CSV table of C-alpha atoms and ligand atoms in Angstrom, one decimal:
chain,number,residue,atom,x,y,z
A,819,UNK,CA,-16.7,-8.8,-13.6
A,820,UNK,CA,-15.8,-6.3,-11.1
A,821,UNK,CA,-19.8,-4.7,-11.6
A,822,UNK,CA,-20.9,-6.9,-9.3
A,823,UNK,CA,-18.4,-6.3,-6.5
A,824,UNK,CA,-18.9,-3.1,-4.4
A,825,UNK,CA,-15.8,-1.0,-3.0
A,826,UNK,CA,-16.6,1.4,-0.4
A,827,UNK,CA,-14.0,4.5,-0.9
A,828,UNK,CA,-13.2,7.4,1.5
A,829,UNK,CA,-11.9,10.6,1.1
A,830,UNK,CA,-13.7,10.4,-2.3
A,831,UNK,CA,-14.3,14.2,-2.6
A,832,UNK,CA,-11.0,14.9,-2.0
A,833,UNK,CA,-7.9,13.6,-4.2
A,834,UNK,CA,-6.5,10.1,-3.3
A,835,UNK,CA,-10.0,8.4,-2.7
A,836,UNK,CA,-10.9,10.8,-6.3
A,837,UNK,CA,-8.6,9.5,-8.5
A,838,UNK,CA,-9.2,5.9,-6.7
A,839,UNK,CA,-13.1,6.0,-7.0
A,840,UNK,CA,-12.4,7.4,-10.7
A,841,UNK,CA,-10.0,4.5,-11.7
A,842,UNK,CA,-12.3,1.8,-10.4
A,843,UNK,CA,-15.0,3.2,-12.1
A,844,UNK,CA,-12.7,3.2,-15.3
A,845,UNK,CA,-12.2,-0.8,-14.7
A,846,UNK,CA,-16.1,-1.6,-14.1
A,847,UNK,CA,-15.9,-1.9,-10.2
A,848,UNK,CA,-19.4,-0.4,-8.4
A,849,UNK,CA,-18.2,2.0,-6.1
A,850,UNK,CA,-19.6,3.4,-3.0
A,851,UNK,CA,-18.2,7.0,-2.1
A,852,UNK,CA,-18.3,7.8,1.6
A,853,UNK,CA,-19.0,11.5,1.7
A,854,UNK,CA,-19.9,14.5,4.6
A,855,UNK,CA,-22.3,16.3,2.2
A,856,UNK,CA,-24.5,14.3,-0.2
A,857,UNK,CA,-25.1,17.5,-2.1
A,858,UNK,CA,-21.9,19.3,-3.0
A,859,UNK,CA,-20.3,19.5,-6.4
A,860,UNK,CA,-17.7,17.1,-5.7
A,861,UNK,CA,-20.1,14.6,-5.0
A,862,UNK,CA,-22.6,15.3,-7.6
A,863,UNK,CA,-19.0,15.0,-10.1
A,864,UNK,CA,-18.9,11.4,-8.2
A,865,UNK,CA,-22.9,10.7,-8.9
A,866,UNK,CA,-22.6,11.6,-12.7
A,867,UNK,CA,-19.6,8.8,-13.5
A,868,UNK,CA,-22.0,6.0,-11.4
A,869,UNK,CA,-20.7,6.4,-7.9
A,870,UNK,CA,-23.1,5.7,-5.5
A,871,UNK,CA,-23.1,8.0,-2.3
A,872,UNK,CA,-23.3,7.6,1.2
A,873,UNK,CA,-23.4,10.3,3.8
A,874,UNK,CA,-21.9,9.7,7.1
A,875,UNK,CA,-18.7,11.1,8.9
A,876,UNK,CA,-15.2,9.4,10.6
A,877,UNK,CA,-16.5,10.0,14.1
A,878,UNK,CA,-19.9,8.5,13.7
A,879,UNK,CA,-18.6,4.7,13.3
A,880,UNK,CA,-22.4,3.7,12.9
A,881,UNK,CA,-22.2,6.1,9.8
A,882,UNK,CA,-19.0,3.9,8.4
A,883,UNK,CA,-20.3,0.4,9.4
A,884,UNK,CA,-23.8,1.2,7.1
A,885,UNK,CA,-21.6,2.3,4.5
A,886,UNK,CA,-19.3,-0.8,4.6
A,887,UNK,CA,-22.3,-3.3,4.6
A,888,UNK,CA,-22.1,-5.9,1.8
A,889,UNK,CA,-18.6,-3.9,0.4
A,890,UNK,CA,-16.3,-6.5,-1.0
A,891,UNK,CA,-13.5,-3.9,-0.9
A,892,UNK,CA,-12.5,-1.0,1.2
A,893,UNK,CA,-9.8,2.3,0.4
A,894,UNK,CA,-9.0,4.0,3.7
A,895,UNK,CA,-7.6,7.2,3.8
A,896,UNK,CA,-7.7,10.0,6.4
A,897,UNK,CA,-6.9,13.7,6.4
A,898,UNK,CA,-3.9,14.6,8.6
A,899,UNK,CA,-2.5,17.6,11.0
A,900,UNK,CA,0.2,18.5,8.3
A,901,UNK,CA,-2.9,19.9,6.6
A,902,UNK,CA,-2.9,22.5,8.7
A,903,UNK,CA,-6.3,24.0,9.2
A,904,UNK,CA,-8.0,21.5,6.7
A,905,UNK,CA,-6.4,18.5,8.7
A,906,UNK,CA,-7.3,16.3,11.4
A,907,UNK,CA,-5.3,15.6,14.7
A,908,UNK,CA,-2.9,13.0,14.9
A,909,UNK,CA,-5.1,11.1,17.7
A,910,UNK,CA,-8.1,11.4,15.2
A,911,UNK,CA,-6.2,10.4,12.4
A,912,UNK,CA,-5.0,7.3,14.3
A,913,UNK,CA,-8.4,6.7,15.8
A,914,UNK,CA,-10.1,7.0,12.2
A,915,UNK,CA,-7.8,4.7,10.4
A,916,UNK,CA,-7.9,1.7,13.3
A,917,UNK,CA,-11.7,2.1,13.0
A,918,UNK,CA,-12.2,1.8,9.6
A,919,UNK,CA,-9.5,-1.3,9.8
A,920,UNK,CA,-11.4,-2.7,12.7
A,921,UNK,CA,-15.2,-2.3,11.0
A,922,UNK,CA,-13.5,-3.8,7.7
A,923,UNK,CA,-12.6,-7.1,9.9
A,924,UNK,CA,-15.6,-7.4,11.8
A,925,UNK,CA,-17.7,-7.2,8.6
A,926,UNK,CA,-15.9,-9.6,6.1
A,927,UNK,CA,-14.4,-7.1,3.9
A,928,UNK,CA,-12.2,-9.5,1.7
A,929,UNK,CA,-9.2,-6.4,0.9
A,930,UNK,CA,-8.7,-3.5,2.4
A,931,UNK,CA,-6.2,-1.0,0.8
A,932,UNK,CA,-4.7,1.7,3.2
A,933,UNK,CA,-2.8,4.4,1.7
A,934,UNK,CA,0.2,5.5,4.0
A,935,UNK,CA,3.1,8.0,3.5
A,936,UNK,CA,6.5,7.2,2.3
A,937,UNK,CA,8.1,8.0,5.8
A,938,UNK,CA,6.1,5.2,7.6
A,939,UNK,CA,7.4,2.2,8.5
A,940,UNK,CA,11.3,3.6,8.5
A,941,UNK,CA,11.6,4.3,12.3
A,942,UNK,CA,9.8,7.3,14.3
A,943,UNK,CA,10.1,10.4,12.5
A,944,UNK,CA,9.1,12.9,15.1
A,945,UNK,CA,6.2,14.3,12.9
A,946,UNK,CA,3.0,12.8,14.5
A,947,UNK,CA,1.2,12.8,11.1
A,948,UNK,CA,3.8,10.1,9.7
A,949,UNK,CA,4.0,8.1,13.3
A,950,UNK,CA,0.3,7.9,13.0
A,951,UNK,CA,0.4,5.9,9.8
A,952,UNK,CA,2.9,3.6,11.1
A,953,UNK,CA,0.7,2.7,14.0
A,954,UNK,CA,-2.4,2.2,11.7
A,955,UNK,CA,-0.1,0.0,9.0
A,956,UNK,CA,0.9,-2.2,12.6
A,957,UNK,CA,-2.2,-2.3,13.2
A,958,UNK,CA,-4.1,-3.5,10.3
A,959,UNK,CA,-1.2,-6.0,9.9
A,960,UNK,CA,-2.2,-7.2,13.6
A,961,UNK,CA,-6.3,-7.7,12.3
A,962,UNK,CA,-5.1,-10.1,9.7
A,963,UNK,CA,-7.6,-8.8,7.4
A,964,UNK,CA,-6.6,-9.3,3.4
A,965,UNK,CA,-4.8,-5.8,2.9
A,966,UNK,CA,-2.4,-4.1,0.9
A,967,UNK,CA,-0.6,-0.9,1.9
A,968,UNK,CA,0.6,1.4,-0.2
A,969,UNK,CA,2.8,4.8,0.8
A,970,UNK,CA,3.2,7.2,-1.9
A,971,UNK,CA,5.7,9.8,-2.1
A,972,UNK,CA,5.4,13.4,-2.4
A,973,UNK,CA,2.3,14.3,-4.5
A,974,UNK,CA,3.1,16.0,-7.5
A,975,UNK,CA,0.4,18.4,-6.9
A,976,UNK,CA,2.0,19.6,-3.9
A,977,UNK,CA,4.9,21.2,-5.9
A,978,UNK,CA,2.4,23.5,-7.3
A,979,UNK,CA,0.5,24.7,-3.7
A,980,UNK,CA,0.7,28.5,-3.1
A,981,UNK,CA,3.7,29.9,-1.5
A,982,UNK,CA,6.4,28.0,-3.5
A,983,UNK,CA,7.4,31.4,-5.6
A,984,UNK,CA,6.4,30.3,-8.9
A,985,UNK,CA,5.0,33.6,-9.2
A,986,UNK,CA,8.4,35.0,-9.3
A,987,UNK,CA,10.3,33.0,-11.1
A,988,UNK,CA,12.1,31.2,-8.3
A,989,UNK,CA,10.9,27.6,-7.2
A,990,UNK,CA,11.8,26.5,-3.8
A,991,UNK,CA,11.1,23.0,-2.7
A,992,UNK,CA,13.0,20.9,0.2
A,993,UNK,CA,15.7,19.2,-2.0
A,994,UNK,CA,19.1,20.8,-2.7
A,995,UNK,CA,19.4,21.5,-6.1
A,996,UNK,CA,21.5,18.2,-6.9
A,997,UNK,CA,19.9,15.9,-5.1
A,998,UNK,CA,17.0,13.4,-6.0
A,999,UNK,CA,13.3,13.1,-4.4
A,1000,UNK,CA,10.6,11.0,-5.9
A,1001,UNK,CA,7.2,12.2,-6.5
A,1002,UNK,CA,4.0,10.6,-7.9
A,1003,UNK,CA,0.6,12.0,-9.4
A,1004,UNK,CA,-2.1,11.7,-7.6
A,1005,UNK,CA,-4.1,10.4,-10.5
A,1006,UNK,CA,-1.1,7.4,-10.6
A,1007,UNK,CA,-2.3,6.6,-7.1
A,1008,UNK,CA,-5.8,5.8,-8.1
A,1009,UNK,CA,-4.3,3.8,-11.1
A,1010,UNK,CA,-2.4,1.9,-8.6
A,1011,UNK,CA,-4.9,1.3,-6.3
A,1012,UNK,CA,-7.4,-0.1,-8.8
A,1013,UNK,CA,-4.6,-2.5,-9.8
A,1014,UNK,CA,-4.0,-3.8,-6.2
A,1015,UNK,CA,-8.2,-4.4,-6.0
A,1016,UNK,CA,-8.2,-6.2,-9.5
A,1017,UNK,CA,-5.4,-8.6,-8.6
A,1018,UNK,CA,-5.8,-9.4,-4.7
A,1019,UNK,CA,-3.7,-12.9,-4.9
A,1020,UNK,CA,-0.7,-10.4,-6.1
A,1021,UNK,CA,-1.1,-7.5,-4.0
A,1022,UNK,CA,-2.6,-9.1,-0.8
A,1023,UNK,CA,-0.4,-8.9,2.5
A,1024,UNK,CA,2.2,-6.3,0.3
A,1025,UNK,CA,3.3,-2.7,1.8
A,1026,UNK,CA,4.4,-1.2,-1.9
A,1027,UNK,CA,6.7,2.0,-2.2
A,1028,UNK,CA,4.8,4.0,-4.6
A,1029,UNK,CA,6.5,6.5,-7.1
A,1030,UNK,CA,5.9,7.6,-10.3
A,1031,UNK,CA,9.1,9.7,-11.1
A,1032,UNK,CA,12.7,10.8,-9.3
A,1033,UNK,CA,13.6,14.3,-10.0
A,1034,UNK,CA,16.5,16.8,-8.6
A,1035,UNK,CA,15.8,20.4,-8.0
A,1036,UNK,CA,17.7,21.3,-11.1
A,1037,UNK,CA,15.6,18.9,-12.8
A,1038,UNK,CA,12.3,20.5,-11.8
A,1039,UNK,CA,14.0,23.9,-12.9
A,1040,UNK,CA,14.5,22.7,-16.2
A,1041,UNK,CA,10.7,21.0,-16.6
A,1042,UNK,CA,8.7,24.2,-14.9
A,1043,UNK,CA,10.7,26.6,-17.1
A,1044,UNK,CA,10.1,24.1,-20.4
A,1045,UNK,CA,6.3,23.6,-19.5
A,1046,UNK,CA,5.7,27.4,-18.1
A,1047,UNK,CA,7.8,28.7,-21.3
A,1048,UNK,CA,9.8,31.0,-19.0
A,1049,UNK,CA,13.0,30.9,-16.9
A,1050,UNK,CA,12.2,29.5,-13.7
A,1051,UNK,CA,15.2,28.9,-11.4
A,1052,UNK,CA,15.3,26.5,-8.4
A,1053,UNK,CA,16.4,26.9,-4.8
A,1054,UNK,CA,16.2,24.8,-1.7
A,1055,UNK,CA,14.0,26.5,1.3
A,1056,UNK,CA,16.1,29.0,2.5
A,1057,UNK,CA,18.3,28.0,6.3
A,1058,UNK,CA,16.3,30.6,8.1
A,1059,UNK,CA,12.6,29.5,6.9
A,1060,UNK,CA,13.8,25.9,7.9
A,1061,UNK,CA,15.2,27.2,11.3
A,1062,UNK,CA,12.0,29.3,12.3
A,1063,UNK,CA,9.1,26.4,10.9
A,1064,UNK,CA,9.6,23.0,12.8
A,1065,UNK,CA,7.6,21.4,10.6
A,1066,UNK,CA,9.7,22.2,7.8
A,1067,UNK,CA,12.6,21.8,9.3
A,1068,UNK,CA,12.1,18.5,10.1
A,1069,UNK,CA,10.6,17.7,6.7
A,1070,UNK,CA,14.0,19.2,5.0
A,1071,UNK,CA,15.6,16.8,7.3
A,1072,UNK,CA,13.5,13.5,6.4
A,1073,UNK,CA,14.0,14.5,2.8
A,1074,UNK,CA,17.9,14.4,3.8
A,1075,UNK,CA,18.0,11.5,5.3
A,1076,UNK,CA,16.2,9.8,2.6
A,1077,UNK,CA,12.7,8.9,4.3
A,1078,UNK,CA,10.9,11.6,2.7
A,1079,UNK,CA,12.5,11.8,-0.5
A,1080,UNK,CA,11.1,8.4,-1.4
A,1081,UNK,CA,12.8,4.6,-1.9
A,1082,UNK,CA,10.5,3.6,-4.4
A,1083,UNK,CA,11.5,1.2,-6.7
A,1084,UNK,CA,10.3,3.3,-10.0
A,1085,UNK,CA,11.2,0.7,-12.8
A,1086,UNK,CA,9.7,-2.6,-10.8
A,1087,UNK,CA,6.7,-0.3,-10.3
A,1088,UNK,CA,6.3,0.3,-14.0
A,1089,UNK,CA,6.5,-3.3,-15.0
A,1090,UNK,CA,4.0,-4.1,-12.6
A,1091,UNK,CA,1.8,-1.4,-13.0
A,1092,UNK,CA,2.3,0.0,-16.6
A,1093,UNK,CA,3.1,3.7,-17.4
A,1094,UNK,CA,3.5,5.9,-14.5
A,1095,UNK,CA,3.6,9.3,-15.2
A,1096,UNK,CA,7.0,11.8,-15.2
A,1097,UNK,CA,6.7,14.9,-13.8
A,1098,UNK,CA,7.3,16.4,-17.1
A,1099,UNK,CA,4.5,14.4,-18.6
A,1100,UNK,CA,2.2,15.3,-15.3
A,1101,UNK,CA,3.1,18.9,-16.2
A,1102,UNK,CA,1.5,18.3,-19.5
A,1103,UNK,CA,-1.6,17.0,-18.5
A,1104,UNK,CA,-3.3,17.4,-15.3
A,1105,UNK,CA,-0.5,19.9,-14.1
A,1106,UNK,CA,-0.8,22.0,-17.1
A,1107,UNK,CA,-3.7,24.3,-15.4
A,1108,UNK,CA,-2.2,24.1,-11.9
A,1109,UNK,CA,1.0,25.4,-13.0
A,1110,UNK,CA,-0.6,28.2,-14.9
A,1111,UNK,CA,-2.4,29.1,-11.9
A,1112,UNK,CA,0.4,29.0,-9.9
A,1113,UNK,CA,2.5,30.9,-12.2
A,1114,UNK,CA,-0.2,33.8,-11.5
A,1115,UNK,CA,-0.9,33.5,-8.3
A,1116,UNK,CA,-0.3,36.3,-5.5
A,1117,UNK,CA,2.7,35.2,-3.3
A,1118,UNK,CA,1.4,33.5,0.0
A,1119,UNK,CA,2.9,31.3,3.0
A,1120,UNK,CA,3.9,28.2,2.4
A,1121,UNK,CA,1.6,25.6,3.0
A,1122,UNK,CA,1.8,21.9,3.0
A,1123,UNK,CA,0.1,18.7,3.7
B,2545,NAP,N1,0.2,15.5,0.1
B,2545,NAP,C1,1.1,14.8,-0.6
B,2545,NAP,O1,2.1,14.7,-0.6
B,2545,NAP,C2,1.1,13.4,0.9
B,2545,NAP,C3,1.6,12.1,0.4
B,2545,NAP,C4,1.7,11.4,1.1
B,2545,NAP,C5,0.6,10.9,2.2
B,2545,NAP,N2,-0.2,11.8,2.5
B,2545,NAP,C6,-1.5,11.6,3.3
B,2545,NAP,O2,-2.4,11.9,2.3
B,2545,NAP,C7,-3.6,12.0,3.3
B,2545,NAP,C8,-4.5,13.0,2.6
B,2545,NAP,O3,-5.0,12.3,1.7
B,2545,NAP,P1,-5.7,13.5,0.2
B,2545,NAP,O4,-4.6,14.6,-0.1
B,2545,NAP,O5,-6.4,12.6,-0.6
B,2545,NAP,O6,-6.9,14.4,0.9
B,2545,NAP,P2,-8.2,15.3,0.8
B,2545,NAP,O7,-7.5,15.5,-0.5
B,2545,NAP,O8,-7.7,16.6,1.8
B,2545,NAP,O9,-9.3,14.9,1.3
B,2545,NAP,C9,-9.5,14.1,2.5
B,2545,NAP,C10,-10.9,13.7,2.2
B,2545,NAP,O10,-11.3,13.3,3.3
B,2545,NAP,C11,-12.6,13.7,4.0
B,2545,NAP,N3,-13.0,13.9,4.8
B,2545,NAP,C12,-12.4,15.1,5.9
B,2545,NAP,N4,-12.7,14.9,7.3
B,2545,NAP,C13,-13.7,13.9,6.9
B,2545,NAP,C14,-14.5,13.2,7.9
B,2545,NAP,N5,-14.5,13.8,9.2
B,2545,NAP,N6,-15.1,12.3,7.9
B,2545,NAP,C15,-15.1,11.9,7.0
B,2545,NAP,N7,-14.6,12.3,5.5
B,2545,NAP,C16,-13.6,13.3,6.1
B,2545,NAP,C17,-12.7,15.0,3.1
B,2545,NAP,O11,-14.3,15.1,2.5
B,2545,NAP,P3,-14.8,16.4,2.6
B,2545,NAP,O12,-14.7,16.7,0.7
B,2545,NAP,O13,-15.8,16.6,3.0
B,2545,NAP,O14,-13.8,17.7,3.3
B,2545,NAP,C18,-12.2,14.7,1.4
B,2545,NAP,O15,-12.7,13.7,1.1
B,2545,NAP,C19,-3.1,12.8,4.6
B,2545,NAP,O16,-3.0,11.8,5.7
B,2545,NAP,C20,-1.3,12.9,4.3
B,2545,NAP,O17,-0.3,12.8,5.0
B,2545,NAP,C21,-0.3,13.1,1.4
C-alpha cells in the first residue's frame, strides 16, 4: 500500500535520515532522498536500496520545493552547532527547520515528522542547538500541518566516538557511575519513524520522547567490558574538563537535571514500537565494529554532536 506514497527524507546520507530511509524502504514506501551530492558513495548506497535521489541544499529553498513536489510525507532533520566543524549555526538550523515545515505546509504534505532532541520543550537550556529545536517544534505546531515530533535521547553511536578513553581502558562520559542515562540506537530511530508514518491516525499531533535503554555508568562499564572482552572502567568526565569546556560543562548540568539524561517511557515505547535495542544488544550488532574501532583508536579530543 505504501508503494504509492512517497516520503521525502532529509539528511539521508547521515545517521538519522539514513536509518529512516532504510526503514521506510523495508516497509515498502517509495523514498526520495534530498542529497547534496548525487555521485557520492552514500547516495549510491541509497540508490542501491531503491531510494530516488533529489539534489539540493538547505540554503536553496527552491530545491526543497522541487524535491517535495507530490510527496505524501516529509522527514525533517538538520545538523546542528553541537557537531562542531560538521555542523551549522543555530540561526541556520532554525531557518532551515522552519522553512522545511513552511514548504511542507504550503505544498499540502500530509504528514511531517520532525526529529528534535530530548532536551527540547523543557525550558531554556542555554545551548543554542537544543533551544533552536524547541523553537522549530513550536513553529511546526503553530502551522497546523499533520505532524509528529520525535525527541531522541543521546545516540548509542555517540558512546563510541573517539576521545572517550576506551582505547586506554577507561571510558568517560557525562553521568556519575550510579546515575542513569537513556540512549537510543540510530537504527531504532528509523524503525520508530517508519511506524509513525505507517499509522498517522495514531501518531499525528504527538510529541514522543524516544529511547531504547537506560543505563548507569557502572552498567556501561560492564557492557563494554563484556563486549570488548577486556576490563574497561567507567569514570565521569573530570570536573577540570567540565569547568574548562563550556559545552561539556553545560551538557553535564543538563544530564544532572534530567533534561539530557532522558525522560522517555521505554516500556510504553516497546509496547507501541516493538523491540528497541538495549546497549548490550546494540554492542552485539551494529555497535560491534564501532566498539572494535574505538578500542584501537588513537587518543583524541572529545568530539560531540
Ligand atoms: N548525536 C546525538 O546523540 C543526538 C541526539 C539527539 C538529537 N541530535 C540531533 O541530531 C541532528 C543531527 O542528526 P544526524 O546525526 O542524523 O546528522 P548527520 O549524521 O550529521 O547527518 C546530517 C545530514 O544532513 C545533511 N546536510 C548537512 N548540511 C546540509 C545542507 N546544507 N543541505 C542539505 N543537507 C545537508 C548531510 O549531508 P552530507 O552527507 O552531504 O553532509 C547529512 O545527510 C542534530 O541536530 C543533533 O542536535 C543528536
